[in-house]
Amino acid sequence: MKLNKLILALAAASLAAGAVHAKEVVVRIGHAGPLTGPAAAFGKDGENGARLAIEDANAKGIKIGGDTVKFELVGEDDQADPRTATTVAQRLADSGVKGVVGHVTSGASIPASRIYENAGIPVITPSATSPKLTQQGYKMTFRVIANDLQQGNALGKYAVGELKAKKIAVIDDRTAYGQGLADAFANAVKAAGGEVVGREFTNDKATDFMAILTKVKAMNADAVFFGGMDAQAGPLTRQMKQLGMNSKFLTGDGGCTGEMLKMAGDALSNTTYCTQAGIPLDKMPGGAAFRAQYKKRFGNDIHVYAPYAYDATMAMIEAMKTANSFEPAKYQPNLRTVSYQGVTGPVSFDDKGDIKGGSITVYNFNGGQWAPIQTIQ
């Protein structure tokens, strides 16, 4: 009898100890992007993508260090403003997040990356494409999308080689994204034998481009390129139409959106082209399923970058799993070697933190929508 009581007591103690060890721990992951202002659609899209990843990860009951992990998303609004972005980054670092997905724009990502580097917190942007971001040599900065050098090069070569545009005017919004993309585009045009007949700039709050476009019209350019976001690209194309300009119009991923279609309206034609980093949603390995999941969860269509925010979040969680730790100092090295099959395709990083094998797709306005015409790797 005494032996049986001892066995039962030991079993109870063992169960109790197991119950203590098998606890649930909360791991907070930040998302930062513009939730207000002209670029809010991009920020909310990214936040939704990260939220879906968090929900999917929680549904799997992931264990790290023997404990069941419940991931929580901490969303912050950086307003796509560099100064606000540093404030937001510091707030996320102080709050104890174990990683950050974001920021959405290059102008916000570059200054914020220094905060995360100093705090030792990995950050993966789904959409900031300025080459400067990963040229800083930071160990904590990663990107799951091709950069503007690749995007500008692809569109510049396409303009001269395929569209036979020889004289091209270039306009940008003076943001890190817009100017960087325009620089890469202009360099590619020159390298391909084209001529940049004019270089003008505006800002990311402007809505009146008549003075700039009047100057550009006098240049008799075959094509006009704009480096910036849809909030400016939309009214800019409408004002081109008002001035009777028939030049081809080209822009990057900031204007390659559904919002651009709404804002530009009948100013768009089959001589309008844009690029997006990555491959079309319909061509992504998990694109169709993700589109349906997103629509069911949020009641609206994907804007642009939600699949990349999803993959950024999942790649971070995958690194935590392989490191068997959610502490940044322990899982950050695993991000360098992570190999994750995502919605957008394989996710792994080079020694700078850029995605390996990033693609660029050229789109043309056709039948009221953006139609992919060429993907370049």
Coordinates of C-alpha atoms in Angstrom, one line a residue, residues 24-219:
E24 CA 1.6 29.1 -23.3
V25 CA 3.8 32.0 -23.9
V26 CA 2.9 35.2 -25.8
V27 CA 5.3 36.4 -28.5
R28 CA 4.6 39.9 -29.9
I29 CA 5.6 40.8 -33.4
G30 CA 5.3 44.4 -34.6
H31 CA 4.0 45.7 -37.9
A32 CA 4.7 49.3 -38.9
G33 CA 3.4 51.1 -41.9
P34 CA 1.1 54.0 -42.9
L35 CA -2.4 53.5 -41.6
T36 CA -3.3 57.2 -42.2
G37 CA -2.4 59.6 -45.0
P38 CA -2.1 59.1 -48.8
A39 CA -0.3 55.7 -48.5
A40 CA -2.6 54.2 -46.0
A41 CA -3.9 51.6 -48.4
F42 CA -0.4 50.1 -48.6
G43 CA 0.0 50.1 -44.8
K44 CA -3.3 48.5 -44.1
D45 CA -2.7 45.9 -46.8
G46 CA 0.6 44.9 -45.2
E47 CA -0.9 44.8 -41.7
N48 CA -3.6 42.5 -42.9
G49 CA -1.1 40.2 -44.6
A50 CA 0.9 40.0 -41.3
R51 CA -2.3 39.4 -39.3
L52 CA -3.2 36.5 -41.5
A53 CA 0.2 34.9 -40.9
I54 CA -0.1 35.4 -37.2
E55 CA -3.6 33.8 -37.2
D56 CA -2.3 30.9 -39.3
A57 CA 0.7 30.3 -37.1
N58 CA -1.5 30.3 -34.0
A59 CA -3.8 27.8 -35.6
K60 CA -0.9 25.4 -35.9
G61 CA -0.1 25.5 -32.2
I62 CA 3.6 26.1 -32.8
K63 CA 5.9 25.0 -29.9
I64 CA 9.2 26.8 -29.2
G65 CA 11.4 25.8 -26.4
G66 CA 8.8 23.3 -25.3
D67 CA 6.1 25.9 -24.9
T68 CA 3.1 26.6 -27.0
V69 CA 3.5 30.0 -28.5
K70 CA 0.7 32.5 -29.1
F71 CA 1.8 35.2 -31.5
E72 CA 0.3 38.7 -31.2
L73 CA 0.5 41.5 -33.7
V74 CA 1.3 45.0 -32.5
G75 CA 0.4 47.5 -35.2
E76 CA 1.8 51.0 -35.5
D77 CA 1.1 53.9 -37.9
D78 CA 4.2 55.5 -39.2
Q79 CA 2.3 57.7 -41.6
A80 CA 5.0 57.0 -44.2
D81 CA 6.9 59.8 -42.5
P82 CA 10.6 59.4 -41.7
R83 CA 10.4 61.2 -38.4
T84 CA 7.3 59.4 -37.2
A85 CA 8.8 56.1 -38.3
T86 CA 11.7 56.5 -35.9
T87 CA 9.3 57.3 -33.1
V88 CA 7.2 54.2 -33.9
A89 CA 10.3 52.0 -34.2
Q90 CA 11.5 53.1 -30.8
R91 CA 8.1 52.5 -29.3
L92 CA 8.0 49.0 -30.7
A93 CA 11.5 48.3 -29.4
D94 CA 10.6 49.5 -26.0
S95 CA 7.4 47.4 -25.9
G96 CA 9.4 44.2 -26.2
V97 CA 8.4 42.9 -29.6
K98 CA 10.6 40.0 -30.8
G99 CA 10.6 41.1 -34.4
V100 CA 9.1 43.7 -36.8
V101 CA 7.5 43.3 -40.2
G102 CA 7.7 46.6 -42.0
H103 CA 8.1 49.4 -42.6
V104 CA 6.2 49.8 -45.9
T105 CA 7.9 52.7 -47.6
S106 CA 11.6 53.2 -48.1
G107 CA 11.5 56.7 -46.6
A108 CA 10.3 55.2 -43.3
S109 CA 12.2 52.0 -43.4
I110 CA 15.7 53.5 -43.8
P111 CA 15.7 55.7 -40.7
A112 CA 13.7 53.1 -38.6
S113 CA 16.2 50.4 -39.5
R114 CA 18.9 52.1 -37.3
I115 CA 16.6 51.9 -34.3
Y116 CA 16.1 48.2 -34.8
E117 CA 19.8 47.6 -35.4
N118 CA 20.7 49.3 -32.2
A119 CA 18.0 47.4 -30.3
G120 CA 19.0 44.0 -31.8
I121 CA 15.5 43.4 -33.2
P122 CA 15.2 41.8 -36.7
V123 CA 13.0 43.7 -39.2
I124 CA 11.7 42.4 -42.5
T125 CA 10.2 44.8 -45.0
P126 CA 7.6 43.5 -47.4
S127 CA 7.7 46.4 -49.7
A128 CA 10.5 49.0 -49.1
T129 CA 12.5 48.7 -52.3
S130 CA 15.2 51.4 -52.0
P131 CA 18.7 49.8 -52.5
K132 CA 20.0 52.0 -49.7
L133 CA 18.1 50.0 -47.1
T134 CA 20.2 47.0 -47.3
Q135 CA 23.4 48.8 -48.4
Q136 CA 23.8 50.1 -44.8
G137 CA 25.3 46.8 -43.7
Y138 CA 22.9 46.3 -40.9
K139 CA 22.6 42.7 -39.5
M140 CA 19.0 43.0 -38.5
T141 CA 17.5 44.3 -41.8
F142 CA 15.9 42.0 -44.4
R143 CA 13.7 42.3 -47.4
V144 CA 11.4 39.8 -49.1
I145 CA 11.0 41.7 -52.4
A146 CA 13.2 42.8 -55.3
N147 CA 14.7 46.3 -55.0
D148 CA 14.5 49.5 -57.1
L149 CA 17.7 48.9 -58.9
Q150 CA 16.2 45.8 -60.4
Q151 CA 12.8 47.5 -61.0
G152 CA 14.3 50.6 -62.6
N153 CA 16.6 48.7 -64.7
A154 CA 13.9 46.4 -66.0
L155 CA 11.5 49.3 -66.9
G156 CA 14.2 51.5 -68.4
K157 CA 15.3 48.7 -70.7
Y158 CA 11.7 47.9 -71.6
A159 CA 11.0 51.5 -72.4
V160 CA 13.9 51.8 -74.9
G161 CA 14.1 48.2 -76.1
E162 CA 10.4 47.2 -76.4
L163 CA 8.5 50.5 -76.5
K164 CA 11.1 52.1 -78.8
A165 CA 11.0 55.3 -76.7
K166 CA 14.1 57.4 -77.4
K167 CA 13.3 60.7 -75.6
I168 CA 12.0 60.2 -72.1
A169 CA 11.1 62.8 -69.4
V170 CA 11.5 61.7 -65.8
I171 CA 9.6 63.0 -62.8
D172 CA 9.9 61.9 -59.1
D173 CA 8.4 62.8 -55.8
R174 CA 11.8 63.3 -54.0
T175 CA 11.2 60.5 -51.5
A176 CA 13.8 57.8 -51.0
Y177 CA 11.6 55.4 -53.0
G178 CA 10.6 57.8 -55.8
Q179 CA 13.9 59.4 -56.4
G180 CA 15.8 56.1 -56.1
L181 CA 13.5 54.4 -58.6
A182 CA 13.7 57.3 -61.0
D183 CA 17.5 57.3 -60.8
A184 CA 17.7 53.6 -61.6
F185 CA 15.2 54.1 -64.5
A186 CA 17.1 57.0 -65.9
N187 CA 20.4 55.2 -65.8
A188 CA 18.9 52.2 -67.5
V189 CA 17.4 54.4 -70.2
K190 CA 20.9 55.9 -70.9
A191 CA 22.6 52.5 -70.8
A192 CA 20.1 51.2 -73.4
G193 CA 20.8 54.1 -75.8
G194 CA 17.8 56.4 -74.9
E195 CA 17.9 60.0 -73.9
V196 CA 16.5 61.6 -70.7
V197 CA 15.3 64.9 -72.1
G198 CA 14.2 66.3 -68.7
R199 CA 14.3 65.6 -65.0
E200 CA 11.6 67.2 -62.9
F201 CA 10.4 66.7 -59.3
T202 CA 7.5 67.2 -57.1
N203 CA 6.6 65.9 -53.5
D204 CA 4.6 63.1 -52.0
K205 CA 1.7 65.5 -51.0
A206 CA 1.3 67.3 -54.3
T207 CA -1.9 67.1 -56.4
D208 CA -1.3 69.9 -58.9
F209 CA 1.3 69.0 -61.6
M210 CA 0.2 71.5 -64.3
A211 CA 3.4 73.6 -64.1
I212 CA 5.7 70.5 -64.4
L213 CA 3.7 68.9 -67.1
T214 CA 3.6 72.1 -69.2
K215 CA 7.4 72.1 -69.2
V216 CA 7.5 68.3 -70.0
K217 CA 5.0 68.8 -72.8
A218 CA 7.4 71.2 -74.5
M219 CA 10.1 68.6 -74.5

